[in-house]
Every structure is written in C-alpha cells, then in structure tokens.
Backbone as a chain_set.jsonl record, in Angstrom:
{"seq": "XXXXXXXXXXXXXXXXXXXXXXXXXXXXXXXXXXXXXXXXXXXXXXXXXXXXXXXXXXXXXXXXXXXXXXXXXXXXXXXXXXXXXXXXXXXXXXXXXXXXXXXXXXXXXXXXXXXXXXXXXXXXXXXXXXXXXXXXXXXXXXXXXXXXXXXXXXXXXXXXXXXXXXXXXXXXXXXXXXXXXXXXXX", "coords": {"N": [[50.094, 5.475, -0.445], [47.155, 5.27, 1.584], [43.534, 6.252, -0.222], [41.601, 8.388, 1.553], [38.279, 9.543, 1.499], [36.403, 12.263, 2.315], [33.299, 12.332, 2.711], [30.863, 14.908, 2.378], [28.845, 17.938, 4.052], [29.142, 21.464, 4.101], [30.167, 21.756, 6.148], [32.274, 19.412, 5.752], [33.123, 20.799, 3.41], [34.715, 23.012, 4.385], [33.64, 25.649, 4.852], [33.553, 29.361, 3.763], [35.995, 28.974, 4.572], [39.946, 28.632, 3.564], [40.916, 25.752, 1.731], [42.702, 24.17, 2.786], [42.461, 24.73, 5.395], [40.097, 23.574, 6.532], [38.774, 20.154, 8.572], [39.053, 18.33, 6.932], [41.748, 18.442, 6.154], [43.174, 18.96, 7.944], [43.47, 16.988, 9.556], [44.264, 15.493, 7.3], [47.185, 16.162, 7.464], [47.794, 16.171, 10.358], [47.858, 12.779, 10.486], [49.634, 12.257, 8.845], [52.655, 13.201, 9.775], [51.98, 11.274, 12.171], [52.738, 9.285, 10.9], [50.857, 7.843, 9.304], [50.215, 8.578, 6.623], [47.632, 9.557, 3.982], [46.182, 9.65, 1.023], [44.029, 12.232, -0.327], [40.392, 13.387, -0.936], [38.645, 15.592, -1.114], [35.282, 15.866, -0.499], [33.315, 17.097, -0.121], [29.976, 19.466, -0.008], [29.02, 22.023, -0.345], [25.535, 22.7, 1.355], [24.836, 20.482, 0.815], [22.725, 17.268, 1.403], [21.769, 13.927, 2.846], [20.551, 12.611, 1.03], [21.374, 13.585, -1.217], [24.29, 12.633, -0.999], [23.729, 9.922, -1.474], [23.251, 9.786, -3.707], [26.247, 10.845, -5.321], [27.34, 8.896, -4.213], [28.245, 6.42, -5.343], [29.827, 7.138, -7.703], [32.017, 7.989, -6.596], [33.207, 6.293, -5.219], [34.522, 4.806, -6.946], [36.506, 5.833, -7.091], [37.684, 3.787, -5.982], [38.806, 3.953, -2.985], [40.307, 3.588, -0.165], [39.247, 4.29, 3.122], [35.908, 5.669, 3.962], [35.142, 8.764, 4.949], [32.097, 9.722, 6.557], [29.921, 12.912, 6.308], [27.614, 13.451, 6.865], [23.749, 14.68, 7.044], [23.03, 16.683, 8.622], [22.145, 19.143, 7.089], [19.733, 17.815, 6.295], [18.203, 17.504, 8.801], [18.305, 19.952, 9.954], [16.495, 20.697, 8.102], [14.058, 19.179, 9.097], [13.769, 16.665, 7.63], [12.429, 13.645, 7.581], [13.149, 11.521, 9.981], [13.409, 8.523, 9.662], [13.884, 8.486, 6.578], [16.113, 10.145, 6.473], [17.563, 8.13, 7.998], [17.805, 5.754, 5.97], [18.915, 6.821, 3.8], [21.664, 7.299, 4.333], [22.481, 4.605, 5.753], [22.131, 3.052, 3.557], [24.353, 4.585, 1.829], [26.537, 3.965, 3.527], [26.838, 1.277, 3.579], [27.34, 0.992, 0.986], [29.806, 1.63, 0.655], [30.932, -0.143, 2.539], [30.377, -2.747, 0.73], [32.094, -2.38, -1.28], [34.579, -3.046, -0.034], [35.611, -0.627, 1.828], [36.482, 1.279, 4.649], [34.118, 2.273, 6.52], [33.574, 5.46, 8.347], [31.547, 7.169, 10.276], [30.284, 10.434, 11.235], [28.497, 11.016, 13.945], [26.387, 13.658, 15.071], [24.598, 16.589, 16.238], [21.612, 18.224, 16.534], [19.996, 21.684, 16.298], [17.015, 21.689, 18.677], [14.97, 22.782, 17.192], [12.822, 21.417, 15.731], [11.751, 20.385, 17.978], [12.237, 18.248, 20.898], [12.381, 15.737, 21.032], [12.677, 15.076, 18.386], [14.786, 16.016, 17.852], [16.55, 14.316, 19.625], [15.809, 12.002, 18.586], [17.719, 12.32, 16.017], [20.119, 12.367, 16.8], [20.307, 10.117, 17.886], [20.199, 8.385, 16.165], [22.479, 7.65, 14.481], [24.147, 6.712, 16.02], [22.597, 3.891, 16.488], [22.951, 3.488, 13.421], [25.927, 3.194, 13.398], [26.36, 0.785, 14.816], [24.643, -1.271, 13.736], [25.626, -1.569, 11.18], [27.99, -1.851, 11.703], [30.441, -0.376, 11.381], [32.823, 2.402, 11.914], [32.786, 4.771, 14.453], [32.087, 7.957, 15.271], [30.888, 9.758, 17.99], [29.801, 12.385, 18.21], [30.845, 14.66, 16.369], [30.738, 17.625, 16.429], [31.489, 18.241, 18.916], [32.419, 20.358, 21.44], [32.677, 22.347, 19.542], [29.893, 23.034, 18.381], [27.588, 25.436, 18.955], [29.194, 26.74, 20.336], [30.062, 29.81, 20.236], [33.283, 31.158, 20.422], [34.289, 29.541, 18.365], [33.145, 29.066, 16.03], [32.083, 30.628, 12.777], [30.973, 33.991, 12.047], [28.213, 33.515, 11.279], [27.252, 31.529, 12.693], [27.222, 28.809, 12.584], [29.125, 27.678, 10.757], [32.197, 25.972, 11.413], [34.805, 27.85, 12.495], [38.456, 28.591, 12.523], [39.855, 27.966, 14.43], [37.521, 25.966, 14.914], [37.535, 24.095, 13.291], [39.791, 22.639, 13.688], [38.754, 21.524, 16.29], [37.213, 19.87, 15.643], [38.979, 18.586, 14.122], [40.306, 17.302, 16.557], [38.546, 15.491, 17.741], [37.612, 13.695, 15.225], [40.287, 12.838, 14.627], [41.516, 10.415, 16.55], [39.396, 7.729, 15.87], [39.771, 8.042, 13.035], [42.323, 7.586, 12.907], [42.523, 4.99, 13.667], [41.42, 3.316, 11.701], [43.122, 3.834, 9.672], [45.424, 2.108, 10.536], [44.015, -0.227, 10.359], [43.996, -0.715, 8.266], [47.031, -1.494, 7.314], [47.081, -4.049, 8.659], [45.781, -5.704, 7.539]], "CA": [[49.269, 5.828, 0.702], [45.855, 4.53, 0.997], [42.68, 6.988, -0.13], [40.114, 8.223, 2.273], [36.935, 10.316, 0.864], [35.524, 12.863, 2.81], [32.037, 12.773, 1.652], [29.887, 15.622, 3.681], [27.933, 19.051, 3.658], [29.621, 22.208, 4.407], [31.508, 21.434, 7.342], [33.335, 19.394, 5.125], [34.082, 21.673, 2.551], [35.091, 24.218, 5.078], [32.844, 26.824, 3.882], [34.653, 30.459, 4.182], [37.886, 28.86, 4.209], [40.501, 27.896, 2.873], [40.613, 24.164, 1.845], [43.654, 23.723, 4.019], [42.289, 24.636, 7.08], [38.859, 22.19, 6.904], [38.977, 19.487, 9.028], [39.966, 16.936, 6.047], [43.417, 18.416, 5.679], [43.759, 18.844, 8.943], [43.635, 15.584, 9.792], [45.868, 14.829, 6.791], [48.746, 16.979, 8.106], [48.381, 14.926, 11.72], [47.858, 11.923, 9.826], [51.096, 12.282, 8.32], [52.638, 13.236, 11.163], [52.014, 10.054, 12.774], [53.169, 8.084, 10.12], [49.905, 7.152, 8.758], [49.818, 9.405, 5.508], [46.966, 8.823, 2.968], [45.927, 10.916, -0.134], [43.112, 12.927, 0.212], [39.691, 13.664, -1.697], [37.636, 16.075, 0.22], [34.289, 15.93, -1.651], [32.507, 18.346, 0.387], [29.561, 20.232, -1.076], [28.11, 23.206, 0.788], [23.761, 22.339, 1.436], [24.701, 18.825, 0.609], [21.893, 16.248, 2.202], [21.969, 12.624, 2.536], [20.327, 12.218, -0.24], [22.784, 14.155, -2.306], [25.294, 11.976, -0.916], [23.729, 9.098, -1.655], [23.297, 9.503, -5.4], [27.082, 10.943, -5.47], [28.814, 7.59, -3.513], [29.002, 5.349, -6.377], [30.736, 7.797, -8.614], [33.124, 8.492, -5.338], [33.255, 4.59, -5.13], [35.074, 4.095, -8.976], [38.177, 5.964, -7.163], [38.614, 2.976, -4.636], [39.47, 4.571, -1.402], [40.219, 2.528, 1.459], [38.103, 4.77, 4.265], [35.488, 6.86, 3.117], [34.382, 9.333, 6.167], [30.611, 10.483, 5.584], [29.45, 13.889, 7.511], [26.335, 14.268, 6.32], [22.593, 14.763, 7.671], [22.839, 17.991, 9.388], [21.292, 20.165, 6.626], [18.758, 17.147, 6.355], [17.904, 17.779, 10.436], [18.023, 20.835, 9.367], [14.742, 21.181, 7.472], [13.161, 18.665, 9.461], [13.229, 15.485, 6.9], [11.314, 12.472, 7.942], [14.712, 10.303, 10.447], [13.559, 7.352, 8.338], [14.641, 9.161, 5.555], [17.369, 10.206, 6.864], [18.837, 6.999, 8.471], [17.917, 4.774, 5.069], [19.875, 7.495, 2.88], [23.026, 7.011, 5.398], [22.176, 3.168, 5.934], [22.557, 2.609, 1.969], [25.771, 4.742, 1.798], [27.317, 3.375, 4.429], [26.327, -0.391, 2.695], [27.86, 0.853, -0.253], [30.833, 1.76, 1.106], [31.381, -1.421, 2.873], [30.792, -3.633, -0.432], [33.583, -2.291, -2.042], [35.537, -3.053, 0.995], [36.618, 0.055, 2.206], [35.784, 1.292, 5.722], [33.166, 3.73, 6.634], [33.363, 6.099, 9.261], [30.303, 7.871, 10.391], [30.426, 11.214, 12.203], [27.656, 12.011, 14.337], [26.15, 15.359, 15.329], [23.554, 17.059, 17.215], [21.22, 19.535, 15.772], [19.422, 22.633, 17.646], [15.765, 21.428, 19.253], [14.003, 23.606, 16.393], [11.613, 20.779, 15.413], [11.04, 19.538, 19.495], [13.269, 17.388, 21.709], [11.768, 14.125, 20.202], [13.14, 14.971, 16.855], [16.617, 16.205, 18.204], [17.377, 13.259, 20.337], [16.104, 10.879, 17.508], [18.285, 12.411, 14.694], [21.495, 12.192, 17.206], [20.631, 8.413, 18.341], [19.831, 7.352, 14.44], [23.768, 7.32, 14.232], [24.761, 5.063, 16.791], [21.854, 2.863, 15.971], [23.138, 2.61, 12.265], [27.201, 2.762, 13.678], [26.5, -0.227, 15.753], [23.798, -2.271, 13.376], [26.659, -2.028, 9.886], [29.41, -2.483, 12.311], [31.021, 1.163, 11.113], [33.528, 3.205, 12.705], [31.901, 5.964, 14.696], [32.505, 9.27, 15.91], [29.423, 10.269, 18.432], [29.369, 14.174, 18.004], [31.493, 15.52, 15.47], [30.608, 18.799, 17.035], [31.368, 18.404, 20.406], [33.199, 21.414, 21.619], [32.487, 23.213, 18.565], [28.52, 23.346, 18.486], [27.069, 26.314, 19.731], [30.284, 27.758, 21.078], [30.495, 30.778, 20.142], [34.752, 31.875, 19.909], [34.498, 27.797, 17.826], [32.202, 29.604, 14.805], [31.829, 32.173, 12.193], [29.29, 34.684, 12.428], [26.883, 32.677, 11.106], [26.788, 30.597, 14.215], [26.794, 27.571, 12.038], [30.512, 26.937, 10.493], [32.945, 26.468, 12.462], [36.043, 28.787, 11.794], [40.202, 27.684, 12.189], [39.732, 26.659, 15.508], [36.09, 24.775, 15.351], [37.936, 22.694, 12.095], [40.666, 22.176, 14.416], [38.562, 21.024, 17.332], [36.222, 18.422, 14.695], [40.051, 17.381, 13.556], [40.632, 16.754, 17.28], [36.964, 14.705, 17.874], [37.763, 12.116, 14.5], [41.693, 11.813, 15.149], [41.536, 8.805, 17.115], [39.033, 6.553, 15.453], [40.518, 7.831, 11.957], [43.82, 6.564, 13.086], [42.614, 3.461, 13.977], [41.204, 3.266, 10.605], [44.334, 3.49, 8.94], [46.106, 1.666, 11.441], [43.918, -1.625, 10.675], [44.997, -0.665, 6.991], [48.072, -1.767, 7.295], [47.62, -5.016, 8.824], [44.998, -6.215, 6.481]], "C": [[47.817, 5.541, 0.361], [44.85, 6.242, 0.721], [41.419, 7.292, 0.713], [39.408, 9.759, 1.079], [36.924, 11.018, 1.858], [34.269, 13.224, 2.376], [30.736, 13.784, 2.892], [29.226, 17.292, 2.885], [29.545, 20.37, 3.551], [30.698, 22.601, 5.406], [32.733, 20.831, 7.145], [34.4, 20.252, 4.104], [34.913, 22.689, 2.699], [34.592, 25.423, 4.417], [33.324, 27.956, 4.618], [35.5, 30.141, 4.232], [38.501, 28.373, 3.776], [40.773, 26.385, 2.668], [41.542, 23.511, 3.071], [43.654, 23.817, 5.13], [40.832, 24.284, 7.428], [39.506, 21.27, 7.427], [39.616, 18.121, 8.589], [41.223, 17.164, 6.219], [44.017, 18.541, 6.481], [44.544, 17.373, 9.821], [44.662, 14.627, 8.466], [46.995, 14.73, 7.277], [48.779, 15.719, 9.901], [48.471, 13.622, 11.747], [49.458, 11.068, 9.676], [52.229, 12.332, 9.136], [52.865, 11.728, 12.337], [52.221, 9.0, 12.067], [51.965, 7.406, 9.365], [49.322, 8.115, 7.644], [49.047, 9.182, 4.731], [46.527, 10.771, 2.24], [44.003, 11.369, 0.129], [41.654, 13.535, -0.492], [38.746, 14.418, -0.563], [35.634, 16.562, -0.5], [32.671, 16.179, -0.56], [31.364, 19.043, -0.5], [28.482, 20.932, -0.504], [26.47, 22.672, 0.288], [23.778, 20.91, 1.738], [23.617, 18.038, 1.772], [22.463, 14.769, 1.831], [21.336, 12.011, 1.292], [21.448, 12.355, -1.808], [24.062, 13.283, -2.208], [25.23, 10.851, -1.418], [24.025, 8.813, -3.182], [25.345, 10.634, -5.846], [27.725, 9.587, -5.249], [29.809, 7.116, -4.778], [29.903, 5.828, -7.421], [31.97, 7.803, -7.518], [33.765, 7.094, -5.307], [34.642, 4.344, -5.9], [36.356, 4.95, -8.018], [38.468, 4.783, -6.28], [39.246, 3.549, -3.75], [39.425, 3.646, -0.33], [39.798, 3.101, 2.59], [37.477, 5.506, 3.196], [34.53, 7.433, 4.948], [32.798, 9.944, 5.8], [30.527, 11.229, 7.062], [28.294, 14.038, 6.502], [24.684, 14.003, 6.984], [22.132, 15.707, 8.909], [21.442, 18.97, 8.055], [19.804, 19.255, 6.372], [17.97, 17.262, 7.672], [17.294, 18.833, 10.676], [16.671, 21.667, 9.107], [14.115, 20.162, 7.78], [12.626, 17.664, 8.639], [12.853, 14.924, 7.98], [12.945, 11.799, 8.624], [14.599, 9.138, 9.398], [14.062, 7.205, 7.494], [15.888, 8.838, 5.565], [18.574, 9.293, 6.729], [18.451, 5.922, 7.176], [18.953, 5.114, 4.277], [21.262, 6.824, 3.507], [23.269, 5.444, 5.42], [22.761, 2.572, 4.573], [24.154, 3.25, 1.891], [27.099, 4.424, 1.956], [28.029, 1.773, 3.889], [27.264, -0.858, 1.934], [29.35, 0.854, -0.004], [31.684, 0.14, 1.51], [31.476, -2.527, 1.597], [31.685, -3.314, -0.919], [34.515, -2.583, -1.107], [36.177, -1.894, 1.836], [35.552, -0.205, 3.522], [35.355, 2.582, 5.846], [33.621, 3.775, 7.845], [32.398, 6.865, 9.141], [30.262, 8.778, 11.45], [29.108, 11.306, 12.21], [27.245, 13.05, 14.397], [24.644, 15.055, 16.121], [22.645, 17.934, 16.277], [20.244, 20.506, 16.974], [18.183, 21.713, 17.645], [14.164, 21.874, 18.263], [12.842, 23.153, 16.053], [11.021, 20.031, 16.959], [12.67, 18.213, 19.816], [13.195, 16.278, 21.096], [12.87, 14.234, 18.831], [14.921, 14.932, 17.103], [17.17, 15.081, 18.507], [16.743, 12.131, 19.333], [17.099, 11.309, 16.17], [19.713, 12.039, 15.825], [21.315, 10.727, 17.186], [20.672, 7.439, 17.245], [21.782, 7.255, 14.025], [24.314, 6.508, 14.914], [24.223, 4.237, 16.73], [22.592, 2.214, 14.682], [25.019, 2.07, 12.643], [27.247, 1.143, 13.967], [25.611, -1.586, 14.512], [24.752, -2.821, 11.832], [27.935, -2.146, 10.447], [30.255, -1.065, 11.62], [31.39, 2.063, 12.419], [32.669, 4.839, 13.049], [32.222, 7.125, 15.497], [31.114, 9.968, 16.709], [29.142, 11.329, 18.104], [31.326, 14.364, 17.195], [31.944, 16.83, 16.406], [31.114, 18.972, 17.968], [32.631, 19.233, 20.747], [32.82, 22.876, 20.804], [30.783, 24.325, 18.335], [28.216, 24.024, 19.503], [28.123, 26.943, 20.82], [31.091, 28.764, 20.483], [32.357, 31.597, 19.097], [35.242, 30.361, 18.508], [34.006, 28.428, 15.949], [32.224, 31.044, 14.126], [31.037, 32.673, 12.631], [28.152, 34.279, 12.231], [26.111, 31.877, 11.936], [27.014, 29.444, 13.875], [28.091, 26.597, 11.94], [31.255, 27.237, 11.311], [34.163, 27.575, 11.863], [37.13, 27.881, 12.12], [40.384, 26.699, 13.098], [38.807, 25.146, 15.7], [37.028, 23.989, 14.251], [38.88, 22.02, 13.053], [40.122, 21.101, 15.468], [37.512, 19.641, 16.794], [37.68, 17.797, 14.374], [40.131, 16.396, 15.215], [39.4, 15.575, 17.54], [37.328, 13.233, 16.566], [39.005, 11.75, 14.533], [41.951, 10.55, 15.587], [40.948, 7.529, 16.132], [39.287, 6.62, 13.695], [41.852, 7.236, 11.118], [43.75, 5.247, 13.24], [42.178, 3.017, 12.865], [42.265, 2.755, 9.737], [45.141, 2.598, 9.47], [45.945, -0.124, 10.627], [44.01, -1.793, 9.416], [45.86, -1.89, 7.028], [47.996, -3.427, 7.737], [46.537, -6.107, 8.65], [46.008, -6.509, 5.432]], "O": [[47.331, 5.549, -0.77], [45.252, 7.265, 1.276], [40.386, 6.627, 0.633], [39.925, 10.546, 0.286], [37.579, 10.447, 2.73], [34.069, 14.261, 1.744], [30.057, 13.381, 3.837], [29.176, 17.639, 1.705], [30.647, 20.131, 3.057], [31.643, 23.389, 5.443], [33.809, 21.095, 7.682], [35.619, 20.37, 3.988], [35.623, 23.236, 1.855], [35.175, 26.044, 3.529], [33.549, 27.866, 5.825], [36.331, 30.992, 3.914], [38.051, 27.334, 3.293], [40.841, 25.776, 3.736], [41.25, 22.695, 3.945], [44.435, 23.299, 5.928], [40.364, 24.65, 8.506], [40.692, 21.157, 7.119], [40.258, 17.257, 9.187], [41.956, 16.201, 6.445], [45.238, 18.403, 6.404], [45.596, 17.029, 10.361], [45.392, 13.641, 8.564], [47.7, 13.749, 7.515], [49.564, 14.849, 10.278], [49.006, 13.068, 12.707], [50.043, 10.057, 10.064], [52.856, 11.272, 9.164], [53.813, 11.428, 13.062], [51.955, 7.865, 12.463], [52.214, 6.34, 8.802], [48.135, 8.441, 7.676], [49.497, 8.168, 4.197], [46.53, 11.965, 2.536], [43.097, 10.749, 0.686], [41.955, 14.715, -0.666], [38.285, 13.975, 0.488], [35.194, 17.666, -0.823], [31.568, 15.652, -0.415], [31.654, 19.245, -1.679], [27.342, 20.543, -0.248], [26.21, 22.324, -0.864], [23.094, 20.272, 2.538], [23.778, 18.281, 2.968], [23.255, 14.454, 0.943], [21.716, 10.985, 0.728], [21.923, 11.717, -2.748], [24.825, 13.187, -3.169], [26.264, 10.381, -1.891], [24.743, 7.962, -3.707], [25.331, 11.083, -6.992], [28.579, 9.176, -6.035], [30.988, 7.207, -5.121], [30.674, 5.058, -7.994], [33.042, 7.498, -8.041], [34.99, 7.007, -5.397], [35.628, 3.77, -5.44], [37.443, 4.522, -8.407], [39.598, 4.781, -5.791], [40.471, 3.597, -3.859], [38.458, 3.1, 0.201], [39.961, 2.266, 3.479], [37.918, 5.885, 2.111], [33.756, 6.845, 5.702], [32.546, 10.563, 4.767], [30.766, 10.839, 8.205], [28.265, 14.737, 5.489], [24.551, 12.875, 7.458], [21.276, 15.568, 9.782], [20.262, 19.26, 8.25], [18.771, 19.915, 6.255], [16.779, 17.036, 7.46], [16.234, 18.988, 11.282], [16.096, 22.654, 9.567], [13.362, 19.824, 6.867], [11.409, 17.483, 8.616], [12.869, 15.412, 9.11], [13.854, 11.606, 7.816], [15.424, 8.857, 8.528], [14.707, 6.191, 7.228], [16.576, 7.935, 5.088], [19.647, 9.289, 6.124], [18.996, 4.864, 7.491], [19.82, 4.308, 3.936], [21.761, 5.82, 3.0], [24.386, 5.079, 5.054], [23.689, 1.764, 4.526], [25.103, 2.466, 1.894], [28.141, 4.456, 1.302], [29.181, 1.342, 3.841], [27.846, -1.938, 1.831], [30.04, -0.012, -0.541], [32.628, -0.44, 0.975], [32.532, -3.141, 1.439], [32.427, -4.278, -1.105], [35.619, -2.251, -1.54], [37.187, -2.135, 2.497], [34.609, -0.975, 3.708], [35.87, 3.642, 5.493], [34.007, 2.808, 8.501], [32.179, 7.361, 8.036], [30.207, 8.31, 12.587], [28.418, 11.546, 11.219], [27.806, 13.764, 13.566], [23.96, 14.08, 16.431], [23.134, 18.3, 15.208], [19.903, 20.17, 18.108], [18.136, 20.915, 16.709], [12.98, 21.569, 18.411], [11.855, 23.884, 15.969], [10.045, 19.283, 17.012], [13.585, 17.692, 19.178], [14.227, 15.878, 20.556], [13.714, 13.394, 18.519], [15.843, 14.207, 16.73], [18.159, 14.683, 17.891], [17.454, 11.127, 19.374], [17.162, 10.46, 15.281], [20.399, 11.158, 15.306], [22.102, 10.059, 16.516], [20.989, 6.249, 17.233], [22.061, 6.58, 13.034], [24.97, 5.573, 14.455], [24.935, 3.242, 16.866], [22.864, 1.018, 14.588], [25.441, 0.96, 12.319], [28.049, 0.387, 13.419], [26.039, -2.74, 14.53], [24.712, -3.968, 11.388], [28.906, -2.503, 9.781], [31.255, -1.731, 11.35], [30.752, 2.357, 13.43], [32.178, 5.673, 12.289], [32.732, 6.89, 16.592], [30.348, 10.663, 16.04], [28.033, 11.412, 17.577], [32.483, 14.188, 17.576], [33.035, 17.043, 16.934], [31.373, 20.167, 18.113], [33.748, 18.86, 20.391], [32.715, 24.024, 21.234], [30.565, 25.53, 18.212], [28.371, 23.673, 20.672], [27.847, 27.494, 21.886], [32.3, 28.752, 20.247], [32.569, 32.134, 18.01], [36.323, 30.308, 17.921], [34.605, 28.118, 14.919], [32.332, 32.16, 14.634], [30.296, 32.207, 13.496], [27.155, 34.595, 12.88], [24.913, 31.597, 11.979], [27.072, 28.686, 14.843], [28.314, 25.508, 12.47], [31.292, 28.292, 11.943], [34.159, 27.953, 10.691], [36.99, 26.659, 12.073], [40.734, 25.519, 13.063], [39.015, 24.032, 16.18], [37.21, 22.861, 14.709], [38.742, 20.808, 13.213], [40.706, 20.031, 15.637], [37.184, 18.674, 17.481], [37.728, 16.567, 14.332], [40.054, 15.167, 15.231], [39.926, 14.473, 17.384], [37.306, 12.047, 16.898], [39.233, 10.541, 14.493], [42.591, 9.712, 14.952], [41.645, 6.608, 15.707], [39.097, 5.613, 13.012], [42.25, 6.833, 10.025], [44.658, 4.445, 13.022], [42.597, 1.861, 12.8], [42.35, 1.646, 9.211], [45.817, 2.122, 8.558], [46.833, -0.936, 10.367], [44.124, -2.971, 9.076], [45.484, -3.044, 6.819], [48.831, -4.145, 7.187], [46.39, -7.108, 9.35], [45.656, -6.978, 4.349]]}, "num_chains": 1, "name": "protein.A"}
C-alpha cells in the first residue's frame, strides 16, 4: 500500500484525542474501505507553523511516501506572520514534495478576522494561489462545517472534537481518493 504523510499542526495530531479518531485515520479506515488502503504516518505536531514544517519535510521525505497531505499555516495566521512568509514556507514544501515525486495535497483554511479582513481573506486566497501556480491537489477549507461551529469543537473553540475530525475526514475524502486513485495508474 502506498504511504501518505500527514504533515500539519494540531488538527492533525488530533489534539485531546485519541490518534484514531484524528482525521488521518479516519480517512485511513474509509480509505480502506474503498479499496484504496495506504499506510499511514501522521506527523502532526501540536503549535506546529510552516516554518516548522518546512525544516521537518526533508527528514519526512527519506520515508518516500507517495502523497504527502500538508495542514499547516493556521497557527502561523494565527499570530499574524507576514502571508509572504507564510505562502514561501508552504510554496518550498510543497516543491519539495513534488521533486521526490510524490503528490502534495494542500488543505486550506480560514482563520478568525483578528488581524482585519485584508489579512483574513489574503491568508485563505494564498492557498489557491499556490494550489493552482504548483499544480497541487487542493482542498479549499479544510474547516468548512467545522470552523466556528460550536457542537463541531472542544471547549477550546479551536479543535475540533469526534465529529469536527469526522467532518475535515468528510471535506479531504474526495480529492484524497483521487490521489490514490491516480496511484494506481501511474
């Protein structure tokens, strides 16, 4: 079975819960399920930024995975880095990813308004800019359903809980399947 990565913040790692009910393993189990089983590295790491991700990849790289999903640049949004930043960290990752051949996927997101509208609606659009400019599989909002709904989240407001992992598995299902899909006939 081929290897995907999950390389992301907290959302990946499913923070408060158990590993088996984050959105990676979720998406294993329906994965599998549909006949398209792959082994699983979920290399999650609660705070994590794009930066952090970046100087992790290449170690992540040396296992050869054939997808590697990246969630990351929320806690970067977060504290209001510089987008530039942001979208070069992601931009290089992404890069890297692709030279080794595998295929990136790139989940979007949203973040609250905290730094002004300007900032919000440029950190969401800096993902379909880079989806579309490295040719990478893209997921617009991660979140969508999940963000800022309440019965979706712990108390924190932030992570989601059994359901919100559930409802981020339902959001990358599709274009993760098609992922694996074009696996196979490579």
């Amino acid at each position: 079975a081929p290897l995907v990565i999950f390389l992301g913040d907290s959302l990946t790692a499913g923070l408060h819960l158990d590993e088996d009910l984050a959105f990676p393993a979720v998406l294993q189990r329906r994965m599998s399920d549909r006949g398209l089983p792959f082994r699983l590295v979920n290399a999650g790491v609660s705070g994590d930024t794009t930066a952090g991700g970046l100087s992790r990849i290449d170690w992540l790289l040396n296992q050869e995975p054939e997808v590697v999903v990246v969630e990351l640049g929320g806690n970067d949004g977060l504290r209001g880095k510089e987008l530039a930043q942001i979208e070069q960290a992601l931009s290089q990752i992404i890069t890297r990813i692709q030279s080794r051949g595998a295929v990136a996927v790139l989940l979007g997101m949203r973040i609250p308004p905290s730094y002004g509208q300007d900032y919000s609606q440029g950190f969401h659009d800096l993902y379909g800019r880079l989806a579309e400019q490295l040719d990478a599989t893209w997921v617009p909002e991660v979140l969508e359903g999940v963000g800022g709904v309440r019965s979706m989240n712990l108390a924190d407001g932030l992570h989601p809980n059994v359901d919100g992992h559930e409802r981020m598995a339902d959001n990358i299902e599709g274009p993760l399947a098609e992922a694996l899909e074009a696996l196979t006939v490579r």
